[in-house]
Coordinates of C-alpha atoms and ligand atoms in Angstrom, one line a residue:
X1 CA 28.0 3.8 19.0
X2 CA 25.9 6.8 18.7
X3 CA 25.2 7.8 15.0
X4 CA 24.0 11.4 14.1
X5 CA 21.0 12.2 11.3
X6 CA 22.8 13.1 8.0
X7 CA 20.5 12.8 5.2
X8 CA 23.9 13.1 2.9
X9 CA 25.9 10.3 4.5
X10 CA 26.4 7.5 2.8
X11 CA 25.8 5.4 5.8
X12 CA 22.9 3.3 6.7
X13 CA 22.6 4.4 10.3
X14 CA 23.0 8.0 9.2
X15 CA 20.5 8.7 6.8
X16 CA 18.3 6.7 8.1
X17 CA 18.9 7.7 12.1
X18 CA 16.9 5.9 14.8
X19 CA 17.6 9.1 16.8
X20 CA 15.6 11.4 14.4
X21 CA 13.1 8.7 13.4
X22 CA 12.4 8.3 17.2
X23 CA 12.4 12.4 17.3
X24 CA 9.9 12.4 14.5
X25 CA 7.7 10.4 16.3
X26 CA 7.6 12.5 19.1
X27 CA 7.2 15.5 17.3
X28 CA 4.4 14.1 15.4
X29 CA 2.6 13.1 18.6
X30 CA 3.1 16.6 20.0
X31 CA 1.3 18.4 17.0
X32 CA -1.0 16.1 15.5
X33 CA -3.7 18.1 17.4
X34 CA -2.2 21.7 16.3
X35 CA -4.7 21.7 13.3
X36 CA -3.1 25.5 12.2
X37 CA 0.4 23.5 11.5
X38 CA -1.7 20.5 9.9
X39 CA -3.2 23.3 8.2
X40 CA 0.1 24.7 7.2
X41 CA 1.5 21.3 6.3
X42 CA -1.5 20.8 3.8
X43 CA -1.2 23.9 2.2
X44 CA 2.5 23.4 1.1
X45 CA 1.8 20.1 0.0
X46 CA -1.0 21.4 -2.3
X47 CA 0.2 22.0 -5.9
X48 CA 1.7 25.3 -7.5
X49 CA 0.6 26.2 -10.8
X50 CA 3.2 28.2 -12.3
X51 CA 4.0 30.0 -16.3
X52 CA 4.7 26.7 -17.9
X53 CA 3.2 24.0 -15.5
X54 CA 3.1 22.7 -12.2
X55 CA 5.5 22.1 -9.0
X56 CA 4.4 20.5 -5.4
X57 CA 7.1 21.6 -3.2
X58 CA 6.4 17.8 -1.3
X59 CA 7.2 17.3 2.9
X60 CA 9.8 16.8 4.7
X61 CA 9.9 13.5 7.2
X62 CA 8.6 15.3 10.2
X63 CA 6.0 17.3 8.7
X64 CA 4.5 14.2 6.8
X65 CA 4.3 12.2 10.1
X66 CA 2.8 15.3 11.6
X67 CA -0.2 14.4 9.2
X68 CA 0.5 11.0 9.5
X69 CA -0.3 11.3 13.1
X70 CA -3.6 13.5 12.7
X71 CA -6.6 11.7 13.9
X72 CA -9.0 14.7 12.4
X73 CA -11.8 13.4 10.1
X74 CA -11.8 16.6 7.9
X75 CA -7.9 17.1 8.2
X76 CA -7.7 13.5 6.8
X77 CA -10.4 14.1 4.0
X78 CA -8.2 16.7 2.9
X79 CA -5.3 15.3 2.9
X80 CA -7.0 12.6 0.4
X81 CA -8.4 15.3 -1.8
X82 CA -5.0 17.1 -2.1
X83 CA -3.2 13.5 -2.7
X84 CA -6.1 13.0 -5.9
X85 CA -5.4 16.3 -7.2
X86 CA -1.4 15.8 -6.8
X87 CA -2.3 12.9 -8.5
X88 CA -3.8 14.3 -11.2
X89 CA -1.6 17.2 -11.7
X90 CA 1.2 14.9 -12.2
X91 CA -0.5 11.8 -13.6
X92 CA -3.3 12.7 -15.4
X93 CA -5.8 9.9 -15.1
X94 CA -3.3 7.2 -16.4
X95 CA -2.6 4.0 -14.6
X96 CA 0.2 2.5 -15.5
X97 CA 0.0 -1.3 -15.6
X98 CA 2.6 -4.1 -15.2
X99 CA 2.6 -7.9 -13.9
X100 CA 5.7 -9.8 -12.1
X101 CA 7.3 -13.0 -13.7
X102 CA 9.0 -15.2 -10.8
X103 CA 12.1 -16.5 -12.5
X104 CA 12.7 -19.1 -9.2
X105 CA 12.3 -19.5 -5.5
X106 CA 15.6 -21.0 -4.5
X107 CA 16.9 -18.4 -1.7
X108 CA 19.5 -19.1 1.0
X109 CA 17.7 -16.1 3.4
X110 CA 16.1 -17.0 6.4
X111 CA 13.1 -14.0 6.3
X112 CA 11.0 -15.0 8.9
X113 CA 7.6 -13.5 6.7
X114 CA 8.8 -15.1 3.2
X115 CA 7.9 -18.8 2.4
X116 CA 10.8 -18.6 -0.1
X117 CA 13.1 -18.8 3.0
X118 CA 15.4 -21.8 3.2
X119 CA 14.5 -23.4 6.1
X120 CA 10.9 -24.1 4.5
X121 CA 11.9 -27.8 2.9
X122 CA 8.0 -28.4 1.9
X123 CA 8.0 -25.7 -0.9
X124 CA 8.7 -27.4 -4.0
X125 CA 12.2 -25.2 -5.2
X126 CA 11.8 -24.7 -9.0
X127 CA 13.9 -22.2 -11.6
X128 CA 12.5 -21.4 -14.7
X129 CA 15.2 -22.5 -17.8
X130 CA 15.5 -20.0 -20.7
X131 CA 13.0 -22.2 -22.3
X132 CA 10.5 -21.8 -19.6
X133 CA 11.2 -18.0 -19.1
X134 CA 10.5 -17.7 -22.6
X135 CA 6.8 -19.5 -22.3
X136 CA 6.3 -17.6 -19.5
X137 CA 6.9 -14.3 -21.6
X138 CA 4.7 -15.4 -24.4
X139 CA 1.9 -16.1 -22.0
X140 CA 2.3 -12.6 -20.8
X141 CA 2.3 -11.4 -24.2
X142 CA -0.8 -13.2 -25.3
X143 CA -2.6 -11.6 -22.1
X144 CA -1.1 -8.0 -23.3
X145 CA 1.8 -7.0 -20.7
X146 CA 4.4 -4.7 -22.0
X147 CA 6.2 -4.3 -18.6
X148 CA 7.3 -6.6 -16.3
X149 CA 8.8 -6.8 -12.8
X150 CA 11.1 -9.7 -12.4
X151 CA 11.2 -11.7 -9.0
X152 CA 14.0 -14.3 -7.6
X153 CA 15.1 -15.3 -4.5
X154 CA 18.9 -14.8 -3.6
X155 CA 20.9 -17.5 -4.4
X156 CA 24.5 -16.8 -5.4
X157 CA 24.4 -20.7 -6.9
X158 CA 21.1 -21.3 -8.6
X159 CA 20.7 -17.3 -9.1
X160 CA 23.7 -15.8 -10.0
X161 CA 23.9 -12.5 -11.9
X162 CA 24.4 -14.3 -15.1
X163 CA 21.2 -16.0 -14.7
X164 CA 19.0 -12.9 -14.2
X165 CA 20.6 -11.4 -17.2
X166 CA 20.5 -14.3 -19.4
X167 CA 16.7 -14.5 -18.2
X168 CA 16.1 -10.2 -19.3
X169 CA 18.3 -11.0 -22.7
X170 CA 15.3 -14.3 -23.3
X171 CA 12.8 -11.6 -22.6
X172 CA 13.4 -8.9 -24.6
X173 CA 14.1 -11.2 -27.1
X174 CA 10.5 -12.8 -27.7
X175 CA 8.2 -11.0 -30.0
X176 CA 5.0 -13.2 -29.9
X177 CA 2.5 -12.2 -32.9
X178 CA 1.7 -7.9 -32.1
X179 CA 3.3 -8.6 -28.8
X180 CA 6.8 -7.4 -27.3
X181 CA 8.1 -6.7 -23.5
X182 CA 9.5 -3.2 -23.6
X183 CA 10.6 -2.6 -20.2
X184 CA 11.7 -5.0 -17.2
X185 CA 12.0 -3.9 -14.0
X186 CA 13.9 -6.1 -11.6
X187 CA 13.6 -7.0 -7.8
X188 CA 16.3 -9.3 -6.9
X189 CA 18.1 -8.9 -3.8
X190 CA 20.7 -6.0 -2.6
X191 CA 23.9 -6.5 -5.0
X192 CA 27.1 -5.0 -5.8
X193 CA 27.7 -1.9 -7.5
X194 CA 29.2 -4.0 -11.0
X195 CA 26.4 -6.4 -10.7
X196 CA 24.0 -2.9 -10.8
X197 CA 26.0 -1.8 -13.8
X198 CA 25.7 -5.3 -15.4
X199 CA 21.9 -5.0 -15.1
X200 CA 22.1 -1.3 -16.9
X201 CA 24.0 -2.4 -19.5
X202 CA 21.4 -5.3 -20.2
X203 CA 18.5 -2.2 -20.3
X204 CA 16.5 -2.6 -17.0
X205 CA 13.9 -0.4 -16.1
X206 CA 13.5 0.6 -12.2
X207 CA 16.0 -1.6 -9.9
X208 CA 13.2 -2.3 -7.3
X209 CA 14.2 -3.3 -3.2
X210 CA 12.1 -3.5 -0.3
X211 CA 13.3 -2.5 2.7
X212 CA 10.6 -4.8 4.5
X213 CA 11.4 -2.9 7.6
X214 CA 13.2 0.4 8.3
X215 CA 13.6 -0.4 12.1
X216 CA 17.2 -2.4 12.4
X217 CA 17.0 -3.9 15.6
X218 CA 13.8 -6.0 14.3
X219 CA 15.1 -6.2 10.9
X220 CA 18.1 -8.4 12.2
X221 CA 15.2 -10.7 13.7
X222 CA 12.9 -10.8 10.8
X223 CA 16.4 -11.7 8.9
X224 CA 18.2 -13.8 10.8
X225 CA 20.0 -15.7 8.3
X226 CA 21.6 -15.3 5.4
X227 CA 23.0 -12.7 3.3
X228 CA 20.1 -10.5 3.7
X229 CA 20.8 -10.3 7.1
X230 CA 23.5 -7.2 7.1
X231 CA 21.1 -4.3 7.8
X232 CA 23.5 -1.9 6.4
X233 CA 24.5 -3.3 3.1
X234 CA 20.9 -4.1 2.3
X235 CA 19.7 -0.4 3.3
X236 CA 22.8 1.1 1.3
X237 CA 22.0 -0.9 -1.8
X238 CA 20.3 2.1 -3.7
X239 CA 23.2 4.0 -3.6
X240 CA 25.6 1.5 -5.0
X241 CA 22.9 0.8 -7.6
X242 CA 22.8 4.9 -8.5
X243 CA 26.6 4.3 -8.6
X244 CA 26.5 1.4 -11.1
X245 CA 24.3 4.0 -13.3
X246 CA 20.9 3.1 -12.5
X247 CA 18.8 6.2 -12.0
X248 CA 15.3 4.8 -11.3
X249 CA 15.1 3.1 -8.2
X250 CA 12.3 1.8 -6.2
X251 CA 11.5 1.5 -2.6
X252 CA 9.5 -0.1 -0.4
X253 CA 8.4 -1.0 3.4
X254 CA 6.4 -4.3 4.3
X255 CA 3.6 -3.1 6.1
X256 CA 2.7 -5.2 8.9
X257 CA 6.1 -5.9 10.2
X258 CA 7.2 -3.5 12.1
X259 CA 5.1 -0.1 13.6
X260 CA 3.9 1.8 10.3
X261 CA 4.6 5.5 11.9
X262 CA 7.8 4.1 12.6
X263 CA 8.0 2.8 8.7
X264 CA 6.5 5.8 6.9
X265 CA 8.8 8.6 8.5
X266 CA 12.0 5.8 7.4
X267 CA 10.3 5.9 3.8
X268 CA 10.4 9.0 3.6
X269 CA 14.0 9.6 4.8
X270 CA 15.1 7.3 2.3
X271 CA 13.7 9.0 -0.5
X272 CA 15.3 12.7 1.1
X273 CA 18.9 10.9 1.3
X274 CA 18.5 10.0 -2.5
X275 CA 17.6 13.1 -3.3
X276 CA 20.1 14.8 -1.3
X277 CA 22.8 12.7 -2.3
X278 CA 22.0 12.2 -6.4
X279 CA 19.8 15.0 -7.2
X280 CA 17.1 12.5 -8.0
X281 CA 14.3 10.9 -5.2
X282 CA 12.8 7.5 -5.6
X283 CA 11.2 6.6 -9.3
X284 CA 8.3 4.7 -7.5
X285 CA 7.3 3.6 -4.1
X286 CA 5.3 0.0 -3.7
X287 CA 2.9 -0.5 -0.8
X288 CA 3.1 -4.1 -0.1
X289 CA 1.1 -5.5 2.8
X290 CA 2.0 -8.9 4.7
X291 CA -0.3 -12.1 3.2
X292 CA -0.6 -15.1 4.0
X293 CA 1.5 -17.3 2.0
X294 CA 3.0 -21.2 2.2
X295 CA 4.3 -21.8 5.7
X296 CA 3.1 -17.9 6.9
X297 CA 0.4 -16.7 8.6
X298 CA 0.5 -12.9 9.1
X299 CA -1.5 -13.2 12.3
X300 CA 1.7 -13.9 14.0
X301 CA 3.0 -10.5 12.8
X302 CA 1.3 -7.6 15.3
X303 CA 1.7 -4.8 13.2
X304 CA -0.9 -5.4 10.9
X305 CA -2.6 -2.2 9.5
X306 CA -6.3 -2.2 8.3
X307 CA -7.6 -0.4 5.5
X308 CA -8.1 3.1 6.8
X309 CA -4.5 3.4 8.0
X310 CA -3.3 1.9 5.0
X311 CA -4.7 4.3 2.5
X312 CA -4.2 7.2 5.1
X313 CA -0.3 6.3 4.3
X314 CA -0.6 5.7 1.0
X315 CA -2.3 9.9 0.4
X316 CA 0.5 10.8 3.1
X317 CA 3.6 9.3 0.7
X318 CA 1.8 11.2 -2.0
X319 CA 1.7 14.2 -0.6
X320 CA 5.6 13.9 0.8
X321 CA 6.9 12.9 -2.6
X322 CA 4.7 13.8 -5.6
X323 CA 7.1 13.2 -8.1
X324 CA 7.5 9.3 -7.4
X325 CA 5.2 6.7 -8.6
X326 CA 3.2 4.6 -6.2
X327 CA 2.5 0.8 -6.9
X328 CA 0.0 -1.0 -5.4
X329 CA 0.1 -4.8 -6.0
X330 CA -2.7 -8.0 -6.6
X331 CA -1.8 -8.6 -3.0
X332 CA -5.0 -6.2 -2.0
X333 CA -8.5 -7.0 -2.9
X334 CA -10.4 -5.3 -5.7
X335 CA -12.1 -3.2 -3.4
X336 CA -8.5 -1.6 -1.6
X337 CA -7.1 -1.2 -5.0
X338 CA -10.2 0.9 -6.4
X339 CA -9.8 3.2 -3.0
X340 CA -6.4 3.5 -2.8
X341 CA -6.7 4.6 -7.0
X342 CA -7.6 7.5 -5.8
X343 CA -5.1 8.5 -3.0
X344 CA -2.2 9.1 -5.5
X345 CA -1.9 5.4 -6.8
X346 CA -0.2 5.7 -10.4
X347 CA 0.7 1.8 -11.2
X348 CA -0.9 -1.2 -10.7
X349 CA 0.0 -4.9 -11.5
X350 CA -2.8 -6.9 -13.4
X351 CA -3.2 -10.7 -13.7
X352 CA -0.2 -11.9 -11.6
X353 CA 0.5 -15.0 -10.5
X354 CA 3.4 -15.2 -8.4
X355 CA 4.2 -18.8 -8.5
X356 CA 7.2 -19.7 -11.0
X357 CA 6.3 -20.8 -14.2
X358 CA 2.7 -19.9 -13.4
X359 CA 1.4 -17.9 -16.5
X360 CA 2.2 -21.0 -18.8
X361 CA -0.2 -23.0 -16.8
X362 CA -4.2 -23.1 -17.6
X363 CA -5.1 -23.3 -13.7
X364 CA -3.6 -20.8 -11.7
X365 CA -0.6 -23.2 -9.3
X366 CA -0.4 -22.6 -5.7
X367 CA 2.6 -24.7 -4.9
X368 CA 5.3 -22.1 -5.7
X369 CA 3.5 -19.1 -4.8
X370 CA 5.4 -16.5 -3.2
X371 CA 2.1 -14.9 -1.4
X372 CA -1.8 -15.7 -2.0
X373 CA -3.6 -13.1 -4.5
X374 CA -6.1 -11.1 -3.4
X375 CA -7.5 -9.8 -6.6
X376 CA -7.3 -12.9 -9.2
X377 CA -9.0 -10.9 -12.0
X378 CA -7.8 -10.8 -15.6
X379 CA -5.8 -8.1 -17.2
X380 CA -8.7 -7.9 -19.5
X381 CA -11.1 -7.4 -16.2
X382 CA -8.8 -5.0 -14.9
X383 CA -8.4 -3.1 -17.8
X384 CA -12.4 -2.4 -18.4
X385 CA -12.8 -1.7 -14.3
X386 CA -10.1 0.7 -14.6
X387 CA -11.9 2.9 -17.7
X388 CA -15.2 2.3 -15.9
X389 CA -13.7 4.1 -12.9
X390 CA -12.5 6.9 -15.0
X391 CA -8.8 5.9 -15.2
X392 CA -6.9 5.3 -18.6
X393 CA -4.9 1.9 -18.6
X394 CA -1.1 2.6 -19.7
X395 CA 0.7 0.4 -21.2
X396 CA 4.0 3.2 -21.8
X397 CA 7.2 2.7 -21.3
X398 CA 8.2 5.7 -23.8
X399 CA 10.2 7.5 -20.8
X400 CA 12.9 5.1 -20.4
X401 CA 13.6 4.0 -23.9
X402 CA 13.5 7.8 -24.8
X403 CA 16.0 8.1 -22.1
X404 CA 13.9 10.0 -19.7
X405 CA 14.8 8.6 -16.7
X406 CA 16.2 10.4 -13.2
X407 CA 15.7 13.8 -13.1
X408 CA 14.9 13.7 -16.5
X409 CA 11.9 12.2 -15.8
X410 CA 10.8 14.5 -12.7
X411 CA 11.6 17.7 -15.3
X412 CA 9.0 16.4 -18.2
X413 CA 6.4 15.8 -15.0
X414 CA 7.0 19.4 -13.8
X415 CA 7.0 20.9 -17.4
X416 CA 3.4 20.6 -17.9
X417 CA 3.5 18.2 -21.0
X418 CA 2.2 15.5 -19.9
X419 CA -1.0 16.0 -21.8
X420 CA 0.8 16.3 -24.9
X421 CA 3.4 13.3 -23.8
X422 CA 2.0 10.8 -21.4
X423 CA -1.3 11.0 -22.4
X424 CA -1.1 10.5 -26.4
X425 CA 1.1 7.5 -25.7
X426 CA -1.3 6.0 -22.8
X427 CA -3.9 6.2 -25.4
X428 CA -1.9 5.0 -28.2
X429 CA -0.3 1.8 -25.7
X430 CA -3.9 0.8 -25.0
X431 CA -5.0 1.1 -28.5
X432 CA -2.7 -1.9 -29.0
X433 CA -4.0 -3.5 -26.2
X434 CA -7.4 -2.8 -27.5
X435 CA -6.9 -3.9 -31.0
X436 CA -4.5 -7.5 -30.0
X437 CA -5.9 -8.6 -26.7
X438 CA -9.2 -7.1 -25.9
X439 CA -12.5 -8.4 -24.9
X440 CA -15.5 -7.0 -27.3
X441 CA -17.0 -5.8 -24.1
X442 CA -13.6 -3.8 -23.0
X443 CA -13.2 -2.4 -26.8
X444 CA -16.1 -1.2 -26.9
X445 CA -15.6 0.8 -23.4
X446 CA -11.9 1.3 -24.4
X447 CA -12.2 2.9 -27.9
X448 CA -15.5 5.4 -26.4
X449 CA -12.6 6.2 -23.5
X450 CA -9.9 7.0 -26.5
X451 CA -11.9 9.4 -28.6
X452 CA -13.2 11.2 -25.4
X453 CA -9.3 11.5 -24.1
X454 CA -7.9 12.3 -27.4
X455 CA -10.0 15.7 -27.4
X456 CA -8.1 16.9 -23.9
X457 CA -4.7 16.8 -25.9
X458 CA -4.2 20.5 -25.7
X459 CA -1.6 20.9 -28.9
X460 CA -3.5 20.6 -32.3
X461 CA -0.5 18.8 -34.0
X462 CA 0.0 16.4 -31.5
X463 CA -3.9 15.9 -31.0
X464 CA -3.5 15.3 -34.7
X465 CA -0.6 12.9 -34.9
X466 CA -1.7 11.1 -32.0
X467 CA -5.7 10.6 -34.2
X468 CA -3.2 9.7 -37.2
X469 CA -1.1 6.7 -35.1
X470 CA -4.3 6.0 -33.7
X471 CA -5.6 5.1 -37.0
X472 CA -2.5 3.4 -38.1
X473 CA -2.8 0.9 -34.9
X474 CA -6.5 -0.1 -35.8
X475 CA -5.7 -0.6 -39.6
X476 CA -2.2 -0.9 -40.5
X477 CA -1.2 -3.4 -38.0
X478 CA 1.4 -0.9 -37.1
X479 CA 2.8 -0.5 -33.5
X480 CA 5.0 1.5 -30.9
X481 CA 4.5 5.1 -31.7
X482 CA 5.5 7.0 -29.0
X483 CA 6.2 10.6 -28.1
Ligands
SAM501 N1 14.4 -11.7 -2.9 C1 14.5 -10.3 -3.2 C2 14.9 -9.6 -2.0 O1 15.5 -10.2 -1.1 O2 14.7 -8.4 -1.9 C3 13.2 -9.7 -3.7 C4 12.2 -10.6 -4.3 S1 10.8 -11.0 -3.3 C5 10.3 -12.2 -4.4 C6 9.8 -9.6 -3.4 C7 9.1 -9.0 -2.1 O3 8.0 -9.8 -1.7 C8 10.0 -9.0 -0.9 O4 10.9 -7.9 -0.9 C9 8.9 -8.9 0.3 O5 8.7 -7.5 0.6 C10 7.6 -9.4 -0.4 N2 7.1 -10.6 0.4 C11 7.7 -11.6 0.9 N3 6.9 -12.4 1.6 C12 5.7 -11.8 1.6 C13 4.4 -12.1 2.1 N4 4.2 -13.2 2.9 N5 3.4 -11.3 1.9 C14 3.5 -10.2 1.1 N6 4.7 -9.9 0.5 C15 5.8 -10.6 0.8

């Protein structure tokens, strides 16, 4: 059955059209050399200053993969230098910073790239108890995390709905010394539009799900068992989760599965159909690429990408969508993370371990580890490279418990307040930091960062407030001021 390209449709094969993608493709190919339409392209991505801030008017598919597709060195150095100063527009120079907590690897899917998958018997299977999860969370506390993702396999026995909740309800509960986990994001696998509501009611942040590959005919291979097998319902699962009343949603592509062009235009389809049909794109994109991991070996995947293409996509997705976040994971190297920083990156995870139960043990365990990680630092050393490179660590999460999520969220980015929002409360968020869990060495760089940053807080009273909480933080013990 032929399906036609409806970016409103609520089905999979319609907003997300094979046709079109293919179409795009072709396009792309056909004017990648027409450097007056690259030209063009740039120029409407490049942002708008207007009486009371700032608006990018962002790409559509096609014209993204036209630049996607452009092999020009000084077409591409643009495009990174208009992806920094989208970047910065919208952003400031705040990274926000997060770590995952794997609450278990039992999964009944048979994902061909995953060494969760059921068919690998050698993996030792473990879920954490409430106990554990609550260890777990006072490890992360002790290292300084605020924000958490939380990982599980899908398993409808050992990882039911009323586990995942029970395990968010254990976390938000502990309140370690200074330390407290204020928002939790959750990747768990495509559910149904109650389970989405049970998960707002129980205060989740973004509702985070990879598509791993946009292309269905190979998605049904890489899948070939299991629940996560139907194409559709998986594709289709941010709409039910809108539905159930969660308005920040995540996407994401595997990279290395399937052809990236092929990936990036499907991306960014996905993120026009959510607009289209809620009035609200994507809250953040993650990059992920394939690792090798227990059982995998991402040689046996031909779609690999290296580093070039990789943050060529990463400056395209910023300049196609510049009001969503982009994550980039431990999964790259110190070295990718510190490039791709600067093509548009706004969060990055610090410290993971992605084996279960792994932040209560001294010694980093392998045994459960969903993939290996590149960049083993600590939060601590992430924190001091990120101020050495200029960029302020955040540890925020004032939007979503001041209920600016959705389009709530996008309207605060276009107002032009984030330097008299986001910015007092990054500096205020890593004051605590500084003050509970710091090295001398990062203080020391992260209170000269603080007094520099407070003076670019344009409004006097909130420069003044913001010095004042600042104050309270350092000798009052007190915490979570917020804007
Ligand atoms: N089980 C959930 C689901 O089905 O969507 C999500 C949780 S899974 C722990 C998180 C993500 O890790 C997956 O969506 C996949 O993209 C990624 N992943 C799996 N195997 C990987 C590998 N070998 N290398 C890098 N990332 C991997």
């Amino acid at each position: 059955m032929a399906f036609k390209y409806d970016p409103k449709s609520l089905i999979a094969d319609e907003f997300i059209n094979d046709e079109e993608i293919k179409a795009t493709l072709a396009y792309a190919e056909a004017h990648k050399n027409d450097l007056e339409l690259v030209d063009q392209i740039l120029e409407k991505a490049r942002p708008q200053k207007t009486a009371t801030g700032c608006v990018c008017a962002g790409l559509t598919h096609r014209e993204a993969s036209v630049l996607l597709a452009c092999e020009d060195p000084e077409k591409i150095k643009k495009m990174y230098e208009i992806a920094e100063e989208i970047k910065l527009a919208f952003y400031g120079n705040r990274i926000v910073i997060f770590a995952p907590l794997y609450l278990s690897n039992y999964c009944v899917n048979g994902c061909v790239y995953c060494p969760y998958h059921h068919i690998n018997k050698h993996i030792p299977r473990k879920k954490l108890t409430q106990e554990e999860v609550k260890a777990e969370v006072i490890a992360l506390q002790d290292m300084g995390h605020k924000r958490l993702a939380i990982e599980a396999g899908e398993d409808p026995v050992n990882n039911p709905i009323e586990y995942i909740l029970d395990c968010i309800k254990t976390i938000y509960s502990v309140h370690h010394k200074n330390g407290d986990i204020r928002r939790v994001n959750v990747n768990i696998a495509a559910t149904t539009v109650e389970n989405y509501r049970k998960l707002k009611e129980a205060g989740i942040g973004t509702y985070i799900l990879f598509q791993e590959t946009y292309h269905k005919e190979s998605y049904l291979q890489l899948h070939p068992t299991g629940p996560k097998h139907d194409y559709n319902y998986h594709t289709e699962a941010m709409d039910r989760a809108m539905e159930g009343g969660i308005d920040d949603v995540g996407l994401g592509v595997l990279f290395g599965l399937e052809l990236y062009k092929y990936e990036f235009a499907g991306l960014i389809m996905h993120a026009e159909h959510l607009e289209a049909v809620h009035g609200v794109g994507p809250h953040t994109i993650s990059v992920p690429r394939l690792k090798r991991a227990d059982d995998i070996d991402p040689d046996q995947f031909d779609n690999g990408i290296d580093d070039d293409t990789f943050a060529k996509i990463t400056a395209c997705i910023r300049l196609a969508v510049p009001y969503t976040g982009i994550i980039i994971s431990t999964r790259e190297t110190e070295a990718v993370r510190a490039r791709l920083l600067n093509c548009g990156v706004s969060q990055v995870s610090g410290g993971s371990r992605t084996s279960v139960g792994g932040y209560a043990e001294e010694e980093r365990p392998h045994d459960t580890e969903q993939f290996d990680v590149s960049d083993q630092r600590s939060l601590d050393e992430v924190v001091r490279w990120l101020m050495e490179n200029g960029h302020i660590p955040s540890f925020c999460t004032a939007c979503y418990r001041e209920g600016r999520t959705g389009d709530r969220f996008m309207s605060l980015c276009k107002s032009g307040q984030i330097l008299n929002c986001c910015h007092p409360n990054a500096l205020m968020t890593l004051c605590e930091y500084l003050v509970d869990y710091a090295s001398p060495e990062t203080k020391q760089v992260g209170f000269e960062m603080i007094e520099k940053e407070l003076q670019r807080i344009p409004n006097d009273k909130v420069r003044r407030i913001a010095a004042e909480n600042l104050e309270h933080i350092k000798n009052d013990n007190r915490r979570d001021f917020r804007f």
